[in-house]
Tab-separated table of N, CA, C and O in Angstrom:
chain	number	residue	atom	x	y	z
F	1	UNK	N	117.685	36.923	59.258
F	1	UNK	CA	117.343	35.522	59.693
F	1	UNK	C	116.000	36.233	60.230
F	1	UNK	O	115.829	37.229	61.112
F	2	UNK	N	115.212	35.250	60.230
F	2	UNK	CA	113.784	35.688	60.497
F	2	UNK	C	113.709	35.850	62.317
F	2	UNK	O	114.532	35.252	62.810
F	3	UNK	N	113.105	36.848	62.714
F	3	UNK	CA	112.945	37.129	64.340
F	3	UNK	C	112.526	35.802	64.675
F	3	UNK	O	113.338	35.722	66.000
F	4	UNK	N	111.553	34.950	64.438
F	4	UNK	CA	110.980	33.781	65.037
F	4	UNK	C	112.339	33.043	65.299
F	4	UNK	O	112.623	32.379	66.219
F	5	UNK	N	113.233	32.543	64.694
F	5	UNK	CA	114.661	31.933	64.532
F	5	UNK	C	115.554	32.509	65.680
F	5	UNK	O	116.140	31.611	66.251
F	6	UNK	N	115.467	34.015	65.608
F	6	UNK	CA	116.688	34.209	66.511
F	6	UNK	C	115.872	34.092	67.863
F	6	UNK	O	116.403	33.678	68.885
F	7	UNK	N	114.950	34.335	68.234
F	7	UNK	CA	114.089	33.808	69.603
F	7	UNK	C	114.098	31.984	69.598
F	7	UNK	O	114.453	31.842	70.587
F	8	UNK	N	113.975	31.367	68.791
F	8	UNK	CA	114.138	30.043	68.784
F	8	UNK	C	115.565	29.647	69.284
F	8	UNK	O	116.046	28.981	70.041
F	9	UNK	N	116.370	30.444	68.673
F	9	UNK	CA	118.006	30.056	68.554
F	9	UNK	C	118.147	30.618	70.385
F	9	UNK	O	118.706	29.710	71.340
F	10	UNK	N	117.615	31.458	70.758
F	10	UNK	CA	118.034	32.286	72.078
F	10	UNK	C	117.485	31.057	73.065
F	10	UNK	O	117.948	30.699	74.123
F	11	UNK	N	116.396	30.646	72.610
F	11	UNK	CA	115.671	29.462	73.998
F	11	UNK	C	116.737	28.217	73.903
F	11	UNK	O	116.684	27.784	74.986
F	12	UNK	N	117.261	27.722	72.713
F	12	UNK	CA	118.222	26.823	72.636
F	12	UNK	C	119.136	27.080	73.758
F	12	UNK	O	119.817	26.142	74.483
F	13	UNK	N	120.128	28.289	73.546
F	13	UNK	CA	120.855	28.706	74.241
F	13	UNK	C	120.522	28.837	75.707
F	13	UNK	O	121.409	28.225	76.556
F	14	UNK	N	119.572	29.171	76.006
F	14	UNK	CA	119.100	29.421	77.563
F	14	UNK	C	118.593	27.900	78.250
F	14	UNK	O	119.369	27.585	79.173
F	15	UNK	N	118.449	27.116	77.178
F	15	UNK	CA	118.174	25.541	77.774
F	15	UNK	C	119.634	25.106	77.852
F	15	UNK	O	119.748	24.074	78.937
F	16	UNK	N	120.737	25.244	77.201
F	16	UNK	CA	122.067	24.787	77.466
F	16	UNK	C	122.715	25.402	78.422
F	16	UNK	O	122.983	24.462	79.408
F	17	UNK	N	122.328	26.648	78.701
F	17	UNK	CA	122.832	27.090	80.296
F	17	UNK	C	122.107	26.322	81.315
F	17	UNK	O	122.749	25.952	82.311
F	18	UNK	N	121.034	26.154	81.315
F	18	UNK	CA	120.445	25.591	82.183
F	18	UNK	C	121.015	24.057	82.605
F	18	UNK	O	121.126	23.570	83.569
F	19	UNK	N	120.921	23.329	81.353
F	19	UNK	CA	121.508	21.953	81.210
F	19	UNK	C	123.197	21.716	82.096
F	19	UNK	O	123.109	20.878	82.456
F	20	UNK	N	123.597	22.990	81.789
F	20	UNK	CA	125.139	22.752	82.226
F	20	UNK	C	125.131	23.154	83.690
F	20	UNK	O	125.960	22.667	84.300
F	21	UNK	N	124.378	24.178	83.792
F	21	UNK	CA	124.226	24.561	85.261
F	21	UNK	C	123.918	23.255	86.309
F	21	UNK	O	124.240	22.822	87.156
F	22	UNK	N	122.947	22.608	85.889
F	22	UNK	CA	122.156	21.271	86.460
F	22	UNK	C	123.404	19.981	86.109
F	22	UNK	O	123.534	19.505	87.142
F	23	UNK	N	124.296	20.002	85.142
F	23	UNK	CA	125.699	19.353	85.166
F	23	UNK	C	126.355	19.441	86.081
F	23	UNK	O	127.063	18.866	87.111
F	24	UNK	N	126.617	20.941	86.564
F	24	UNK	CA	127.611	21.406	87.806
F	24	UNK	C	126.723	20.874	89.209
F	24	UNK	O	127.524	20.331	89.717
F	25	UNK	N	125.723	20.788	89.019
F	25	UNK	CA	124.697	20.487	90.524
F	25	UNK	C	125.425	19.106	90.613
F	25	UNK	O	125.362	18.381	91.584
F	26	UNK	N	124.934	18.201	89.525
F	26	UNK	CA	125.151	16.659	89.561
F	26	UNK	C	126.404	16.489	90.172
F	26	UNK	O	127.242	15.317	90.702
F	27	UNK	N	127.448	17.207	89.189
F	27	UNK	CA	129.092	17.148	89.568
F	27	UNK	C	129.128	17.125	91.344
F	27	UNK	O	129.817	16.291	91.991
F	28	UNK	N	128.579	18.343	91.682
F	28	UNK	CA	129.082	18.551	93.273
F	28	UNK	C	128.122	17.317	93.863
F	28	UNK	O	128.589	17.347	94.998
F	29	UNK	N	127.090	16.794	93.745
F	29	UNK	CA	126.318	15.785	94.266
F	29	UNK	C	126.971	14.425	93.974
F	29	UNK	O	126.735	13.494	94.968
F	30	UNK	N	128.034	14.332	93.364
F	30	UNK	CA	128.856	13.039	93.160
F	30	UNK	C	127.764	12.272	92.109
F	30	UNK	O	128.121	10.915	92.222
F	31	UNK	N	126.860	12.755	91.395
F	31	UNK	CA	126.175	11.711	90.701
F	31	UNK	C	126.753	12.207	88.903
F	31	UNK	O	126.435	12.730	88.085
F	32	UNK	N	127.745	11.403	89.139
F	32	UNK	CA	128.825	11.410	87.776
F	32	UNK	C	128.225	11.168	86.491
F	32	UNK	O	128.372	11.945	85.497
F	33	UNK	N	127.405	10.278	86.357
F	33	UNK	CA	127.133	9.820	85.102
F	33	UNK	C	125.779	10.733	84.703
F	33	UNK	O	125.677	11.064	83.510
F	34	UNK	N	125.007	11.117	85.576
F	34	UNK	CA	124.235	11.963	85.177
F	34	UNK	C	124.729	13.838	84.519
F	34	UNK	O	124.290	14.316	83.922
F	35	UNK	N	126.023	13.906	85.316
F	35	UNK	CA	126.807	15.174	84.899
F	35	UNK	C	127.283	15.010	83.731
F	35	UNK	O	126.715	15.848	82.790
F	36	UNK	N	127.597	13.728	83.037
F	36	UNK	CA	127.814	13.477	81.860
F	36	UNK	C	126.801	13.571	80.850
F	36	UNK	O	127.162	14.280	79.753
F	37	UNK	N	125.842	12.905	81.189
F	37	UNK	CA	124.895	13.033	80.444
F	37	UNK	C	124.151	14.506	80.055
F	37	UNK	O	124.036	15.086	79.118
F	38	UNK	N	124.470	15.531	81.190
F	38	UNK	CA	123.886	16.679	81.016
F	38	UNK	C	124.646	18.036	80.150
F	38	UNK	O	124.543	18.450	79.534
F	39	UNK	N	125.922	17.412	80.260
F	39	UNK	CA	126.936	18.103	79.529
F	39	UNK	C	126.970	17.577	78.137
F	39	UNK	O	126.769	18.718	77.246
F	40	UNK	N	126.682	16.482	77.858
F	40	UNK	CA	126.034	16.249	76.443
F	40	UNK	C	124.874	16.858	75.895
F	40	UNK	O	124.975	17.400	74.903
F	41	UNK	N	123.824	16.820	76.822
F	41	UNK	CA	122.583	17.580	76.397
F	41	UNK	C	123.004	19.253	76.496
F	41	UNK	O	122.358	19.567	75.312
F	42	UNK	N	123.511	19.697	77.136
F	42	UNK	CA	123.981	21.078	77.188
F	42	UNK	C	124.487	21.268	75.703
F	42	UNK	O	124.045	22.415	74.959
F	43	UNK	N	125.768	20.814	75.254
F	43	UNK	CA	126.411	20.826	74.170
F	43	UNK	C	125.179	20.606	72.622
F	43	UNK	O	125.560	21.531	71.714
F	44	UNK	N	124.633	19.724	73.094
F	44	UNK	CA	123.740	19.396	71.897
F	44	UNK	C	122.558	20.598	71.877
F	44	UNK	O	122.655	21.064	70.359
F	45	UNK	N	122.358	21.241	72.760
F	45	UNK	CA	121.327	22.416	72.605
F	45	UNK	C	121.739	23.770	72.131
F	45	UNK	O	121.195	24.366	71.027
F	46	UNK	N	123.134	23.649	72.618
F	46	UNK	CA	123.921	24.643	71.785
F	46	UNK	C	124.123	24.826	70.170
F	46	UNK	O	124.297	25.803	69.518
F	47	UNK	N	124.645	23.327	69.913
F	47	UNK	CA	124.793	23.142	68.559
F	47	UNK	C	123.148	23.359	68.047
F	47	UNK	O	123.157	23.919	66.754
F	48	UNK	N	122.317	23.063	68.524
F	48	UNK	CA	120.757	23.267	67.706
F	48	UNK	C	120.704	24.808	67.669
F	48	UNK	O	120.072	25.037	66.737
F	49	UNK	N	121.013	25.801	68.419
F	49	UNK	CA	121.031	27.071	68.682
F	49	UNK	C	121.760	27.491	67.278
F	49	UNK	O	121.038	28.339	66.465
F	50	UNK	N	123.084	27.036	66.809
F	50	UNK	CA	123.671	27.330	65.924
F	50	UNK	C	123.082	26.898	64.647
F	50	UNK	O	123.187	27.423	63.659
F	51	UNK	N	122.557	25.612	64.869
F	51	UNK	CA	122.135	25.341	63.618
F	51	UNK	C	120.882	26.081	63.168
F	51	UNK	O	120.238	26.037	61.974
F	52	UNK	N	119.994	26.445	64.086
F	52	UNK	CA	118.434	27.538	63.436
F	52	UNK	C	119.327	28.560	63.119
F	52	UNK	O	118.778	29.017	61.781
F	53	UNK	N	120.420	28.878	63.246
F	53	UNK	CA	121.341	30.269	62.956
F	53	UNK	C	121.542	30.252	61.362
F	53	UNK	O	121.260	30.958	60.529
F	54	UNK	N	122.421	29.375	61.611
F	54	UNK	CA	122.945	29.054	59.935
F	54	UNK	C	122.085	28.264	58.983
F	54	UNK	O	122.664	28.468	57.757
F	55	UNK	N	121.492	27.280	59.153
F	55	UNK	CA	120.464	26.656	58.323
F	55	UNK	C	119.676	27.031	58.097
F	55	UNK	O	118.839	27.138	57.189
F	56	UNK	N	118.970	27.682	59.082
F	56	UNK	CA	117.670	28.521	58.897
F	56	UNK	C	116.124	27.658	59.067
F	56	UNK	O	115.296	27.856	58.312
F	57	UNK	N	116.695	26.627	59.959
F	57	UNK	CA	115.340	25.696	60.015
F	57	UNK	C	115.380	25.034	61.417
F	57	UNK	O	116.362	25.000	62.100
F	58	UNK	N	114.504	24.500	62.027
F	58	UNK	CA	114.413	23.934	63.049
F	58	UNK	C	115.264	22.668	63.132
F	58	UNK	O	115.442	21.788	61.986
F	59	UNK	N	116.153	22.420	63.826
F	59	UNK	CA	117.291	21.060	64.170
F	59	UNK	C	116.290	19.937	64.187
F	59	UNK	O	114.920	19.820	64.633
F	60	UNK	N	116.888	19.053	63.461
F	60	UNK	CA	116.282	17.674	63.824
F	60	UNK	C	116.351	16.880	64.882
F	60	UNK	O	117.182	17.444	65.670
F	61	UNK	N	115.548	16.036	65.251
F	61	UNK	CA	115.595	15.595	66.598
F	61	UNK	C	116.572	14.336	66.586
F	61	UNK	O	116.432	13.365	66.434
F	62	UNK	N	117.976	14.729	66.650
F	62	UNK	CA	118.930	13.959	66.493
F	62	UNK	C	120.083	14.113	67.889
F	62	UNK	O	119.750	15.557	68.163
F	63	UNK	N	120.562	13.535	68.532
F	63	UNK	CA	121.451	13.627	69.490
F	63	UNK	C	122.930	13.673	69.297
F	63	UNK	O	123.793	13.916	70.036
F	64	UNK	N	123.366	13.366	67.940
F	64	UNK	CA	124.499	13.247	67.712
F	64	UNK	C	125.491	15.103	67.616
F	64	UNK	O	125.240	15.863	67.172
F	65	UNK	N	126.606	15.091	68.232
F	65	UNK	CA	127.062	16.341	68.432
F	65	UNK	C	127.948	16.349	67.161
F	65	UNK	O	127.916	17.695	66.514
F	66	UNK	N	128.648	15.398	66.748
F	66	UNK	CA	129.676	15.223	65.340
F	66	UNK	C	128.727	15.849	64.404
F	66	UNK	O	128.768	16.138	63.284
F	67	UNK	N	127.122	14.957	64.154
F	67	UNK	CA	126.371	15.508	63.108
F	67	UNK	C	126.017	16.882	62.975
F	67	UNK	O	126.325	17.553	62.098
F	68	UNK	N	125.617	17.428	64.084
F	68	UNK	CA	125.506	18.929	64.083
F	68	UNK	C	126.794	19.894	63.637
F	68	UNK	O	126.551	20.807	63.201
F	69	UNK	N	127.853	19.703	64.215
F	69	UNK	CA	129.104	20.205	64.062
F	69	UNK	C	129.406	20.377	62.254
F	69	UNK	O	129.545	20.991	61.955
F	70	UNK	N	128.752	18.922	62.070
F	70	UNK	CA	129.113	19.082	59.835
F	70	UNK	C	128.202	19.868	59.696
F	70	UNK	O	128.528	20.495	58.747
F	71	UNK	N	126.748	19.479	60.434
F	71	UNK	CA	125.650	20.437	59.459
F	71	UNK	C	125.939	21.915	59.747
F	71	UNK	O	125.185	22.463	58.626
F	72	UNK	N	126.592	22.247	60.483
F	72	UNK	CA	126.583	23.910	60.681
F	72	UNK	C	128.097	24.585	59.947
F	72	UNK	O	128.445	25.367	60.272
F	73	UNK	N	128.609	23.386	59.376
F	73	UNK	CA	129.814	23.637	58.809
F	73	UNK	C	130.904	24.333	59.514
F	73	UNK	O	131.892	25.063	59.533
F	74	UNK	N	131.097	23.778	60.838
F	74	UNK	CA	131.868	24.481	61.978
F	74	UNK	C	133.250	23.216	61.608
F	74	UNK	O	133.574	22.443	61.309
F	75	UNK	N	134.694	24.525	61.498
F	75	UNK	CA	135.720	24.140	61.356
F	75	UNK	C	136.422	23.687	62.770
F	75	UNK	O	136.931	24.985	63.161
F	76	UNK	N	136.254	22.655	63.373
F	76	UNK	CA	136.510	22.478	64.750
F	76	UNK	C	138.135	22.577	65.384
F	76	UNK	O	138.638	21.504	64.259
F	77	UNK	N	138.532	22.945	66.244
F	77	UNK	CA	140.297	22.748	66.354
F	77	UNK	C	140.191	20.910	66.837
F	77	UNK	O	138.845	20.279	67.266
F	78	UNK	N	141.261	20.175	66.614
F	78	UNK	CA	141.048	18.919	66.378
F	78	UNK	C	140.651	18.371	67.909
F	78	UNK	O	139.963	17.525	68.228
F	79	UNK	N	141.150	19.147	68.835
F	79	UNK	CA	140.894	18.649	70.526
F	79	UNK	C	139.515	19.045	70.594
F	79	UNK	O	139.123	17.925	71.361
F	80	UNK	N	138.522	19.995	70.072
F	80	UNK	CA	137.304	19.778	70.539
F	80	UNK	C	136.457	18.793	69.692
F	80	UNK	O	135.636	18.193	70.063
F	81	UNK	N	137.122	18.413	68.249
F	81	UNK	CA	136.649	17.195	67.360
F	81	UNK	C	136.729	16.209	68.053
F	81	UNK	O	135.591	15.434	68.202
F	82	UNK	N	137.849	15.791	68.755
F	82	UNK	CA	138.287	14.423	69.389
F	82	UNK	C	137.258	14.381	71.009
F	82	UNK	O	136.569	13.230	70.963
F	83	UNK	N	136.965	15.849	71.292
F	83	UNK	CA	136.055	15.792	72.692
F	83	UNK	C	134.523	15.375	72.382
F	83	UNK	O	134.049	14.667	72.953
F	84	UNK	N	133.820	15.878	71.197
F	84	UNK	CA	132.478	15.794	71.046
F	84	UNK	C	132.610	14.180	70.533
F	84	UNK	O	131.447	13.650	70.512
F	85	UNK	N	133.419	13.602	69.543
F	85	UNK	CA	133.363	12.395	69.302
F	85	UNK	C	133.332	11.564	70.229
F	85	UNK	O	132.668	10.271	70.478
F	86	UNK	N	134.271	11.778	71.628
F	86	UNK	CA	134.388	10.632	72.503
F	86	UNK	C	133.067	11.138	73.740
F	86	UNK	O	132.099	9.870	74.082
F	87	UNK	N	132.418	12.194	73.686
F	87	UNK	CA	130.972	12.417	74.169
F	87	UNK	C	130.025	11.923	73.875
F	87	UNK	O	128.993	11.432	74.416
F	88	UNK	N	129.773	11.845	72.070
F	88	UNK	CA	128.729	10.805	71.548
F	88	UNK	C	128.830	9.585	71.973
F	88	UNK	O	127.881	9.002	72.129
F	89	UNK	N	130.140	9.117	71.947
F	89	UNK	CA	130.029	7.587	72.372
F	89	UNK	C	129.719	7.306	73.881
F	89	UNK	O	129.207	6.307	74.035
F	90	UNK	N	129.853	8.212	74.488
F	90	UNK	CA	129.569	7.754	76.094
F	90	UNK	C	128.398	8.242	76.593
F	90	UNK	O	127.979	7.674	77.971
F	91	UNK	N	127.826	9.149	75.525
F	91	UNK	CA	126.536	9.831	76.117
F	91	UNK	C	125.203	8.224	76.299
F	91	UNK	O	124.618	8.458	77.090
F	92	UNK	N	125.375	7.628	74.989
F	92	UNK	CA	124.095	6.398	75.415
F	92	UNK	C	124.365	5.514	76.393
F	92	UNK	O	123.397	5.292	77.276
F	93	UNK	N	125.638	5.094	76.910
F	93	UNK	CA	125.713	4.083	77.930
F	93	UNK	C	125.369	5.086	79.437
F	93	UNK	O	124.927	4.347	80.355
F	94	UNK	N	125.667	6.292	79.469
F	94	UNK	CA	125.236	7.380	80.525
F	94	UNK	C	123.525	7.045	80.922
F	94	UNK	O	123.209	7.222	81.717
F	95	UNK	N	122.452	7.427	79.668
F	95	UNK	CA	121.339	7.204	79.705
F	95	UNK	C	120.805	5.927	79.872
F	95	UNK	O	120.074	5.674	80.503
F	96	UNK	N	121.755	4.816	79.340
F	96	UNK	CA	120.788	3.566	79.477
F	96	UNK	C	122.214	2.477	79.694
F	96	UNK	O	122.502	1.906	79.003
F	97	UNK	N	122.710	2.207	80.671
F	97	UNK	CA	124.092	1.831	81.525
F	97	UNK	C	123.100	0.093	81.523
F	97	UNK	O	122.193	-0.306	82.010
F	98	UNK	N	124.284	-0.665	80.870
F	98	UNK	CA	123.778	-2.148	81.021
F	98	UNK	C	124.006	-2.548	82.493
F	98	UNK	O	123.224	-3.179	82.797
F	99	UNK	N	124.864	-1.941	83.044
F	99	UNK	CA	125.343	-2.149	84.854
F	99	UNK	C	125.644	-1.137	85.389
F	99	UNK	O	126.869	-0.576	84.658
F	100	UNK	N	124.873	-0.951	85.901
F	100	UNK	CA	124.963	0.739	87.028
F	100	UNK	C	125.984	0.932	87.818
F	100	UNK	O	127.014	1.482	87.450
F	101	UNK	N	126.819	-0.575	88.324
F	101	UNK	CA	127.794	-0.197	89.701
F	101	UNK	C	128.965	-0.419	88.139
F	101	UNK	O	130.329	0.347	88.595
F	102	UNK	N	129.212	-0.846	87.259
F	102	UNK	CA	130.311	-1.011	86.333
F	102	UNK	C	130.137	0.531	85.644
F	102	UNK	O	131.545	0.954	85.391
F	103	UNK	N	129.385	1.125	85.396
F	103	UNK	CA	129.486	2.444	84.704
F	103	UNK	C	129.608	3.501	85.936
F	103	UNK	O	130.628	4.716	85.483
F	104	UNK	N	129.621	3.285	87.112
F	104	UNK	CA	129.885	4.165	87.746
F	104	UNK	C	131.309	4.339	88.286
F	104	UNK	O	131.839	5.482	88.617
F	105	UNK	N	131.658	3.075	87.998
F	105	UNK	CA	133.345	2.579	88.101
F	105	UNK	C	133.799	3.550	86.897
F	105	UNK	O	135.079	4.162	87.254
F	106	UNK	N	133.598	3.784	86.051
F	106	UNK	CA	134.174	3.911	84.688
F	106	UNK	C	134.240	5.836	84.783
F	106	UNK	O	134.891	6.505	84.392
F	107	UNK	N	133.229	6.325	85.345
F	107	UNK	CA	133.300	7.897	85.753
F	107	UNK	C	133.688	8.215	86.908
F	107	UNK	O	132.859	8.490	87.739
F	108	UNK	N	134.855	8.083	87.437
F	108	UNK	CA	135.381	8.688	88.453
F	108	UNK	C	135.223	10.313	88.432
F	108	UNK	O	135.038	10.769	87.403
F	109	UNK	N	135.359	10.577	89.823
F	109	UNK	CA	135.347	12.274	89.983
F	109	UNK	C	136.090	12.979	89.001
F	109	UNK	O	135.782	13.869	88.454
F	110	UNK	N	137.280	12.577	89.131
F	110	UNK	CA	138.645	13.270	88.100
F	110	UNK	C	138.093	13.409	86.690
F	110	UNK	O	138.143	14.160	85.987
F	111	UNK	N	137.964	12.465	86.104
F	111	UNK	CA	137.484	12.148	84.867
F	111	UNK	C	136.141	12.758	84.496
F	111	UNK	O	135.875	13.439	83.706
F	112	UNK	N	134.996	12.986	85.404
F	112	UNK	CA	133.774	13.679	85.376
F	112	UNK	C	134.433	15.204	85.387
F	112	UNK	O	133.619	15.806	84.508
F	113	UNK	N	135.166	15.541	86.375
F	113	UNK	CA	135.474	16.810	86.225
F	113	UNK	C	135.982	17.215	85.090
F	113	UNK	O	135.807	18.470	84.553
F	114	UNK	N	136.817	16.308	84.497
F	114	UNK	CA	137.750	17.051	83.253
F	114	UNK	C	136.493	17.134	81.974
F	114	UNK	O	136.557	18.197	81.185
F	115	UNK	N	135.371	16.177	81.929
F	115	UNK	CA	134.213	16.292	81.021
F	115	UNK	C	133.648	17.673	81.336
F	115	UNK	O	133.413	18.151	80.259
F	116	UNK	N	133.249	17.562	82.548
F	116	UNK	CA	132.500	19.085	82.764
F	116	UNK	C	133.435	20.450	82.281
F	116	UNK	O	132.770	21.017	81.922
F	117	UNK	N	134.608	19.963	82.462
F	117	UNK	CA	135.202	21.478	82.595
F	117	UNK	C	135.577	21.857	80.687
F	117	UNK	O	135.381	22.967	80.273
F	118	UNK	N	135.741	20.713	79.898
F	118	UNK	CA	135.966	20.454	78.496
F	118	UNK	C	134.444	21.118	77.983
F	118	UNK	O	134.324	21.974	77.123
F	119	UNK	N	133.571	20.559	78.340
F	119	UNK	CA	132.357	21.265	78.092
F	119	UNK	C	132.079	22.532	78.326
F	119	UNK	O	131.690	23.173	77.293
F	120	UNK	N	132.016	23.280	79.433
F	120	UNK	CA	132.388	24.797	79.543
F	120	UNK	C	133.260	25.531	78.466
F	120	UNK	O	132.416	26.219	77.814
F	121	UNK	N	134.304	24.840	78.042
F	121	UNK	CA	134.936	25.749	77.158
F	121	UNK	C	134.400	25.679	76.196
F	121	UNK	O	134.246	26.503	75.294
F	122	UNK	N	133.894	24.163	75.724
F	122	UNK	CA	133.355	24.231	74.491
F	122	UNK	C	132.078	25.148	74.247
F	122	UNK	O	131.857	25.512	73.312
F	123	UNK	N	131.269	25.194	75.320
F	123	UNK	CA	130.170	26.016	75.141
F	123	UNK	C	130.434	27.234	75.183
F	123	UNK	O	129.971	28.172	74.493
F	124	UNK	N	131.681	27.990	75.802
F	124	UNK	CA	132.035	29.223	75.422
F	124	UNK	C	132.260	29.206	74.063
F	124	UNK	O	132.068	30.458	73.521
F	125	UNK	N	133.134	28.434	73.509
F	125	UNK	CA	133.528	28.616	72.028
F	125	UNK	C	132.241	28.686	71.089
F	125	UNK	O	131.960	29.798	70.030
F	126	UNK	N	131.472	27.569	71.302
F	126	UNK	CA	129.786	27.850	70.715
F	126	UNK	C	129.292	28.822	70.786
F	126	UNK	O	128.619	29.775	69.719
F	127	UNK	N	129.540	29.578	72.068
F	127	UNK	CA	128.841	30.736	72.342
F	127	UNK	C	129.101	31.970	71.270
F	127	UNK	O	128.370	32.836	70.818
F	128	UNK	N	130.453	31.787	71.318
F	128	UNK	CA	131.474	33.216	70.527
F	128	UNK	C	130.589	33.029	69.188
F	128	UNK	O	130.469	33.874	68.433
F	129	UNK	N	130.415	31.645	68.581
F	129	UNK	CA	130.494	31.527	67.334
F	129	UNK	C	128.262	32.098	67.424
F	129	UNK	O	128.174	32.552	66.281
F	130	UNK	N	127.826	31.838	68.058
F	130	UNK	CA	126.442	32.351	67.762
F	130	UNK	C	126.345	33.378	67.810
F	130	UNK	O	125.422	34.172	67.128
F	131	UNK	N	127.192	34.251	68.806
F	131	UNK	CA	126.970	35.398	68.952
F	131	UNK	C	127.793	36.471	67.582
F	131	UNK	O	127.044	37.762	67.653
F	132	UNK	N	128.291	35.859	66.738
F	132	UNK	CA	128.569	36.304	65.512
F	132	UNK	C	127.671	36.244	64.358
F	132	UNK	O	127.992	37.133	63.251
F	133	UNK	N	126.829	35.519	65.015
F	133	UNK	CA	125.730	35.527	63.775
F	133	UNK	C	124.732	36.566	63.331
F	133	UNK	O	124.649	37.079	64.392
């Protein structure tokens, strides 16, 4: 892999780390929908790092985690596959809620903590995959 792609991939990983740290701050602040949004963004950037490594091209400007999992040929455990499917579904409403009060009720502290914890778990799993490249 060209040195430039290694640097580009590392930059995606650095941003993924920054975004999960932001998600953690949003969780602590009780800004649950922003926590969920940042969880999605963090995983998206980690997937893009792996995409650069495996496909040897710049990633497309797509936000679907499922898309990237398919493009990098990841054999995901069932629980992680279901998780990214769910996160893809909820990411748009957290970005553009129809009704703020309604969506705030949907993301209780417990639900958001669960999403955050699963995101951290998935990031570690993806990081291990990028380290093997």
